[in-house]
Short mmCIF file of C-alpha atoms in Angstrom, two decimals:
data_model
loop_
_atom_site.label_atom_id
_atom_site.label_comp_id
_atom_site.label_asym_id
_atom_site.label_seq_id
_atom_site.Cartn_x
_atom_site.Cartn_y
_atom_site.Cartn_z
CA MET A 22 -9.99 -32.83 4.95
CA LYS A 23 -11.34 -29.52 3.61
CA ALA A 24 -9.42 -27.42 1.11
CA ILE A 25 -10.18 -24.33 -0.97
CA GLN A 26 -9.56 -24.46 -4.71
CA ILE A 27 -9.61 -21.50 -7.11
CA THR A 28 -9.84 -21.44 -10.88
CA HIS A 29 -9.07 -18.43 -13.08
CA ASN A 30 -12.66 -17.68 -14.04
CA GLN A 31 -14.04 -16.51 -10.68
CA GLU A 32 -14.78 -19.99 -9.45
CA LEU A 33 -13.94 -21.08 -5.93
CA ASN A 34 -14.90 -24.37 -4.34
CA VAL A 35 -14.49 -26.07 -1.01
CA ILE A 36 -13.28 -29.55 -1.88
CA GLU A 37 -12.51 -32.71 0.07
CA MET A 38 -8.99 -34.13 -0.04
CA GLU A 39 -7.26 -36.99 1.68
CA LYS A 40 -5.43 -35.99 4.83
CA PRO A 41 -1.66 -36.38 4.31
CA GLN A 42 -0.04 -39.52 5.61
CA ALA A 43 2.43 -39.35 8.48
CA PRO A 44 5.38 -37.11 7.62
CA GLY A 45 8.37 -38.79 6.05
CA GLN A 46 12.05 -38.39 6.76
CA GLY A 47 12.92 -34.72 7.26
CA GLU A 48 9.26 -33.64 7.03
CA VAL A 49 6.82 -31.92 9.37
CA MET A 50 3.02 -32.12 9.27
CA LEU A 51 1.26 -28.88 10.17
CA LYS A 52 -2.29 -28.41 11.37
CA LEU A 53 -3.45 -25.18 9.71
CA HIS A 54 -5.37 -22.79 11.95
CA TYR A 55 -5.43 -19.59 9.88
CA VAL A 56 -4.37 -19.02 6.28
CA GLY A 57 -4.40 -15.58 4.65
CA PHE A 58 -5.78 -14.59 1.27
CA CYS A 59 -3.34 -12.21 -0.43
CA GLY A 60 -3.29 -10.04 -3.55
CA SER A 61 -2.03 -12.89 -5.72
CA ASP A 62 -5.12 -14.92 -4.74
CA ILE A 63 -7.63 -12.25 -5.78
CA ASN A 64 -5.71 -11.85 -9.04
CA THR A 65 -5.91 -15.62 -9.58
CA PHE A 66 -9.64 -15.53 -8.85
CA MET A 67 -10.11 -12.67 -11.32
CA GLY A 68 -8.06 -14.40 -14.03
CA ARG A 69 -5.15 -11.94 -13.88
CA ASN A 70 -2.44 -14.12 -12.35
CA THR A 71 -0.70 -15.86 -15.23
CA MET A 72 1.90 -17.43 -12.90
CA ALA A 73 -0.64 -19.50 -10.96
CA LEU A 74 -1.70 -23.07 -11.57
CA ASN A 75 -5.24 -23.45 -12.84
CA PRO A 76 -6.93 -24.72 -10.73
CA VAL A 77 -4.85 -24.08 -7.63
CA ILE A 78 -5.15 -24.45 -3.88
CA PRO A 79 -4.08 -20.98 -2.68
CA GLY A 80 -2.40 -19.99 0.55
CA HIS A 81 1.11 -19.13 1.70
CA GLU A 82 0.43 -16.94 4.74
CA VAL A 83 0.27 -19.51 7.48
CA GLY A 84 -0.56 -19.73 11.16
CA ALA A 85 -0.30 -23.34 12.28
CA THR A 86 0.77 -25.81 14.93
CA ILE A 87 2.99 -28.83 14.44
CA GLU A 88 0.89 -31.99 14.26
CA ALA A 89 3.69 -34.53 13.82
CA VAL A 90 7.35 -34.75 12.86
CA GLY A 91 9.20 -37.34 10.82
CA ALA A 92 12.60 -38.89 11.33
CA ASP A 93 15.70 -36.68 11.28
CA VAL A 94 13.81 -33.50 12.14
CA PRO A 95 15.72 -31.26 14.59
CA GLU A 96 14.67 -31.53 18.23
CA GLY A 97 13.66 -27.87 18.28
CA LEU A 98 10.56 -28.67 16.23
CA LYS A 99 8.02 -30.45 18.41
CA PRO A 100 4.29 -31.29 18.15
CA GLY A 101 2.10 -28.50 19.49
CA MET A 102 4.50 -25.68 18.63
CA VAL A 103 3.04 -22.57 16.97
CA VAL A 104 4.76 -22.02 13.63
CA THR A 105 4.55 -20.28 10.31
CA CYS A 106 6.35 -21.29 7.13
CA ASN A 107 8.67 -20.05 4.43
CA PRO A 108 6.52 -20.70 1.34
CA TYR A 109 9.22 -20.33 -1.32
CA THR A 110 11.43 -22.93 -2.99
CA ASN A 111 14.94 -22.54 -4.31
CA CYS A 112 16.85 -24.68 -6.79
CA GLY A 113 20.33 -24.23 -5.33
CA LYS A 114 21.84 -23.91 -8.80
CA CYS A 115 20.81 -20.59 -10.39
CA ALA A 116 22.68 -17.28 -10.11
CA ALA A 117 20.51 -16.05 -7.24
CA CYS A 118 21.05 -19.22 -5.22
CA ARG A 119 24.78 -19.13 -5.98
CA ASN A 120 24.83 -15.61 -4.53
CA GLN A 121 22.92 -16.81 -1.43
CA ARG A 122 19.85 -14.74 -2.32
CA VAL A 123 17.55 -17.75 -2.41
CA ASN A 124 14.45 -15.56 -2.05
CA ALA A 125 14.99 -14.51 -5.68
CA CYS A 126 15.61 -18.01 -7.05
CA GLN A 127 15.09 -18.09 -10.81
CA HIS A 128 13.03 -21.28 -10.46
CA ASN A 129 11.12 -20.41 -7.27
CA GLU A 130 7.71 -21.99 -6.77
CA THR A 131 5.60 -20.26 -4.12
CA LEU A 132 2.92 -22.13 -2.21
CA GLY A 133 -0.48 -21.27 -3.62
CA VAL A 134 0.88 -19.91 -6.89
CA GLN A 135 3.20 -22.17 -8.89
CA ARG A 136 2.30 -25.14 -6.66
CA ASN A 137 -0.69 -26.00 -4.52
CA GLY A 138 -0.71 -24.13 -1.26
CA ALA A 139 -1.72 -24.25 2.37
CA MET A 140 -5.41 -23.34 2.32
CA LYS A 141 -6.46 -26.68 3.75
CA GLU A 142 -6.57 -28.41 7.10
CA TYR A 143 -3.16 -30.11 6.98
CA ILE A 144 0.06 -29.79 5.00
CA VAL A 145 3.41 -31.61 5.01
CA LEU A 146 6.56 -29.55 4.44
CA PRO A 147 10.33 -30.05 4.66
CA TRP A 148 11.45 -29.12 8.17
CA GLU A 149 13.68 -26.37 6.78
CA LYS A 150 10.58 -24.43 5.69
CA VAL A 151 8.96 -24.47 9.15
CA ILE A 152 9.58 -21.34 11.25
CA PRO A 153 8.92 -21.37 15.01
CA ALA A 154 6.78 -18.38 15.97
CA GLY A 155 7.75 -17.94 19.59
CA LEU A 156 4.97 -16.41 21.66
CA LEU A 157 2.68 -15.57 18.72
CA THR A 158 -0.76 -17.06 18.28
CA PRO A 159 -1.60 -18.87 15.03
CA ARG A 160 -3.90 -15.98 14.08
CA VAL A 161 -1.10 -13.42 14.22
CA CYS A 162 1.31 -15.86 12.55
CA ALA A 163 -0.71 -15.54 9.35
CA LEU A 164 0.49 -11.91 9.12
CA VAL A 165 4.18 -12.75 9.25
CA GLU A 166 4.87 -13.62 5.61
CA PRO A 167 3.35 -10.50 3.97
CA MET A 168 4.98 -8.21 6.52
CA SER A 169 8.32 -9.94 5.91
CA VAL A 170 8.12 -8.94 2.23
CA GLY A 171 7.96 -5.29 3.32
CA PHE A 172 10.79 -5.82 5.80
CA HIS A 173 12.94 -7.29 3.01
CA ALA A 174 12.32 -4.24 0.79
CA VAL A 175 13.67 -2.00 3.56
CA SER A 176 16.81 -4.14 3.72
CA ARG A 177 17.19 -3.83 -0.05
CA ALA A 178 16.90 -0.05 0.34
CA GLN A 179 19.57 0.00 3.06
CA VAL A 180 17.43 2.37 5.11
CA THR A 181 19.10 4.21 7.99
CA ASP A 182 18.04 6.75 10.59
CA VAL A 183 19.02 9.73 8.42
CA ASP A 184 16.68 8.76 5.58
CA VAL A 185 13.27 10.05 4.58
CA VAL A 186 11.44 7.01 3.22
CA MET A 187 8.32 7.30 1.09
CA VAL A 188 6.24 4.10 0.98
CA ILE A 189 3.71 4.10 -1.86
CA GLY A 190 0.85 1.78 -1.00
CA CYS A 191 -0.41 1.01 2.50
CA GLY A 192 -1.51 -2.57 2.05
CA MET A 193 -0.01 -5.37 4.12
CA VAL A 194 3.36 -5.33 2.35
CA GLY A 195 3.55 -1.54 2.48
CA MET A 196 2.71 -1.64 6.19
CA GLY A 197 5.62 -4.00 6.68
CA ALA A 198 7.90 -1.50 4.94
CA ILE A 199 6.54 1.33 7.10
CA VAL A 200 7.11 -0.62 10.30
CA ARG A 201 10.65 -1.68 9.41
CA SER A 202 11.68 1.79 8.21
CA ALA A 203 10.38 3.34 11.44
CA MET A 204 12.19 0.68 13.48
CA ARG A 205 15.42 1.76 11.77
CA GLY A 206 14.81 5.35 12.81
CA ALA A 207 13.87 6.74 9.40
CA THR A 208 11.28 9.45 8.83
CA VAL A 209 8.46 7.66 7.00
CA VAL A 210 5.98 9.20 4.55
CA ALA A 211 3.03 6.90 3.79
CA VAL A 212 1.22 7.43 0.47
CA ASP A 213 -2.15 5.95 -0.48
CA ILE A 214 -5.59 6.90 -1.78
CA ASP A 215 -7.52 5.68 1.28
CA ASP A 216 -7.69 7.78 4.45
CA GLU A 217 -8.42 4.77 6.68
CA LYS A 218 -5.25 3.05 5.53
CA LEU A 219 -3.27 6.24 6.00
CA ALA A 220 -4.59 6.62 9.54
CA LEU A 221 -3.44 3.10 10.33
CA ALA A 222 -0.07 3.81 8.69
CA LYS A 223 0.39 6.59 11.26
CA LYS A 224 -0.23 4.12 14.08
CA MET A 225 2.30 1.74 12.52
CA GLY A 226 5.07 4.33 12.50
CA ALA A 227 4.59 6.79 9.62
CA SER A 228 5.48 10.38 10.49
CA TYR A 229 3.54 11.88 7.58
CA THR A 230 0.78 10.77 5.21
CA ILE A 231 -0.27 11.87 1.73
CA ASN A 232 -3.56 11.04 0.03
CA THR A 233 -2.79 11.43 -3.66
CA ARG A 234 -6.49 11.79 -4.50
CA THR A 235 -6.86 14.94 -2.47
CA GLU A 236 -3.34 16.36 -2.08
CA ASP A 237 -0.48 17.54 -4.27
CA ALA A 238 2.07 14.84 -3.46
CA HIS A 239 4.97 16.62 -5.15
CA GLN A 240 4.47 19.86 -3.23
CA ARG A 241 3.94 18.08 0.09
CA LEU A 242 7.14 16.08 -0.38
CA LEU A 243 9.15 19.19 -1.12
CA GLU A 244 7.79 20.81 2.04
CA MET A 245 8.60 17.75 4.16
CA THR A 246 12.14 17.33 2.82
CA SER A 247 13.35 20.96 2.54
CA GLY A 248 13.09 20.68 -1.23
CA PHE A 249 15.25 17.57 -1.62
CA GLY A 250 12.67 14.81 -2.03
CA PRO A 251 12.72 11.47 -0.19
CA ASP A 252 16.00 9.56 0.04
CA VAL A 253 14.20 6.26 -0.49
CA VAL A 254 10.99 5.38 -2.30
CA ILE A 255 9.46 1.92 -1.84
CA GLU A 256 6.85 1.09 -4.49
CA ALA A 257 4.34 -1.37 -3.02
CA VAL A 258 1.39 -1.01 -5.41
CA GLY A 259 2.40 -2.18 -8.87
CA SER A 260 0.79 0.38 -11.18
CA VAL A 261 2.01 2.66 -13.95
CA PRO A 262 1.42 5.94 -12.03
CA THR A 263 3.08 4.72 -8.83
CA TYR A 264 6.17 3.45 -10.63
CA GLN A 265 6.48 6.79 -12.39
CA MET A 266 5.93 8.67 -9.15
CA ALA A 267 8.73 6.73 -7.48
CA VAL A 268 11.30 7.82 -10.09
CA ASP A 269 9.95 11.37 -10.36
CA GLU A 270 9.86 12.11 -6.63
CA VAL A 271 12.96 10.37 -5.24
CA ALA A 272 15.84 12.68 -4.36
CA PHE A 273 18.98 12.99 -6.44
CA THR A 274 21.24 9.99 -5.64
CA GLY A 275 18.25 8.30 -4.00
CA ARG A 276 17.17 4.67 -3.92
CA VAL A 277 14.01 3.26 -5.49
CA VAL A 278 12.90 -0.23 -4.43
CA CYS A 279 10.17 -1.95 -6.43
CA ILE A 280 7.97 -4.65 -4.90
CA GLY A 281 4.74 -4.39 -6.89
CA TYR A 282 4.18 -6.08 -10.25
CA ALA A 283 2.80 -3.61 -12.78
CA LYS A 284 0.20 -5.24 -15.02
CA SER A 285 1.28 -3.28 -18.11
CA GLU A 286 4.39 -1.64 -19.53
CA VAL A 287 5.66 1.48 -17.76
CA SER A 288 7.23 4.44 -19.59
CA PHE A 289 9.89 6.47 -17.80
CA GLN A 290 11.82 9.67 -18.34
CA THR A 291 15.08 7.73 -18.33
CA LYS A 292 17.09 10.94 -18.03
CA TYR A 293 16.22 10.83 -14.32
CA PHE A 294 18.01 7.51 -13.96
CA VAL A 295 21.23 9.21 -15.08
CA GLN A 296 20.78 12.78 -13.85
CA LYS A 297 19.80 11.65 -10.37
CA GLU A 298 22.28 8.77 -10.42
CA LEU A 299 19.58 6.54 -8.97
CA ASP A 300 19.85 3.10 -7.46
CA ILE A 301 16.79 1.20 -8.74
CA ARG A 302 16.37 -2.18 -7.09
CA GLY A 303 13.87 -4.99 -7.19
CA SER A 304 12.72 -6.72 -4.02
CA ARG A 305 11.27 -10.20 -4.15
CA ASN A 306 9.82 -12.36 -1.38
CA ALA A 307 11.83 -12.41 1.87
CA GLN A 308 14.83 -13.95 3.55
CA PRO A 309 14.67 -16.12 6.70
CA SER A 310 16.13 -13.19 8.64
CA ASP A 311 13.14 -11.05 7.58
CA PHE A 312 10.71 -13.64 8.96
CA ARG A 313 12.59 -13.68 12.27
CA ALA A 314 12.57 -9.87 12.44
CA VAL A 315 8.79 -9.72 11.91
CA ILE A 316 8.17 -12.36 14.57
CA HIS A 317 10.38 -10.40 16.98
CA TYR A 318 8.49 -7.19 16.22
CA LEU A 319 5.08 -8.81 16.72
CA GLU A 320 6.18 -10.46 19.97
CA ARG A 321 7.40 -7.13 21.37
CA HIS A 322 4.15 -5.39 20.49
CA GLY A 323 1.88 -7.86 22.20
CA ALA A 324 0.35 -8.88 18.86
CA ASP A 325 -3.11 -10.03 19.98
CA GLY A 326 -3.59 -7.04 22.25
CA ASP A 327 -2.28 -4.42 19.82
CA GLU A 328 -5.03 -2.33 18.24
CA ALA A 329 -3.04 -1.44 15.12
CA ILE A 330 -1.95 -5.02 14.47
CA ASN A 331 -5.48 -6.32 14.98
CA ALA A 332 -6.68 -3.74 12.43
CA LEU A 333 -4.57 -5.49 9.78
CA ILE A 334 -7.05 -8.38 9.85
CA THR A 335 -10.02 -7.23 7.80
CA ARG A 336 -12.11 -10.38 8.15
CA ILE A 337 -11.90 -13.90 9.55
CA ILE A 338 -14.07 -16.33 7.62
CA LYS A 339 -14.91 -20.02 7.37
CA PRO A 340 -13.96 -21.91 4.19
CA GLU A 341 -17.61 -21.96 3.12
CA GLU A 342 -17.70 -18.15 3.15
CA ALA A 343 -14.69 -17.78 0.85
CA LEU A 344 -16.55 -17.47 -2.47
CA ASP A 345 -18.84 -14.67 -1.29
CA THR A 346 -15.87 -12.96 0.34
CA MET A 347 -13.83 -13.05 -2.86
CA HIS A 348 -16.71 -11.49 -4.79
CA TRP A 349 -16.97 -8.76 -2.12
CA TRP A 350 -13.20 -8.19 -2.23
CA SER A 351 -13.22 -7.87 -6.02
CA GLN A 352 -15.73 -5.04 -5.63
CA ASN A 353 -13.86 -3.37 -2.75
CA PRO A 354 -10.16 -3.83 -3.56
CA GLY A 355 -8.95 -0.87 -1.54
CA LYS A 356 -10.63 -1.89 1.71
CA VAL A 357 -8.73 -5.11 2.47
CA PHE A 358 -5.55 -5.69 4.43
CA ARG A 359 -5.83 -9.41 5.12
CA ILE A 360 -8.66 -11.90 5.04
CA LEU A 361 -7.92 -14.98 7.13
CA VAL A 362 -9.59 -18.35 6.61
CA ASP A 363 -10.21 -20.21 9.86
CA PHE A 364 -9.57 -23.95 9.46
CA ALA A 365 -9.30 -24.65 13.19
CA SER A 366 -12.88 -24.45 14.41
#
């Protein structure tokens, strides 16, 4: 079977692997249809992802069908079903697992990062990691995992309908945060440096947009919030300026939720932590409930027929086109939502 393998020095190859044997006890074999490239994959390709294996088979954003099931798999999982997967592991023993927050397991290994992933024709997984996708197509299923990360951040922020929520970064994860905040009735302010992404953010539920390249974000936020600032800021970029902006702009007694990994140290005016009495929270991966919520949202919006959702798919490529696509992406980092690799045809 075909698989894509990345090394950390801008090398990507389509390799041949043995197809997995029949699934064992408690296992499910998936036929991969579409697998998404995400930000961690381009960072691996560019040599910036120190957490990834080298070389590694990427891929944890999955749209698949069940090929076969092993013994002792629940009857609800049947061959032919459209599914996605929970790509994280949890040890069951660390503090996070003890507190039933398995998404933040201290020893987590994510598919395509700390262990070889799903960017191949078939994969075998424990049945517990397989998530039925209802009425979704495999193509749309590949959007579920990154959107669920944004949904989880909104849960961490405890967003309600009285909140003004600023989402910094309108990539796939940020779009998930925008959608979930709007679903909860919040007033959403989308912030980015790309007008095309901001236009799409409006379609996904943002009430206001700010392009920080061309507008004074601080002044606009004061105007939008009657001088208070946003109640919640969700940082979905992972850069020094955006982390600092989150703390500077959030309202007194506000909540800051951090998703992005900054690549260098960030300096803060720590007086704001105290003076504003801020809640500053990390948000990592997603919970099973977040996956279910995204699937429910996509089902209700018609998924394949929804213009805004379709716009989240930047390109669909064959495995053999992956190397050229990664080079293009490295030169156009702000123009990509998701690139899907088609293993089905």
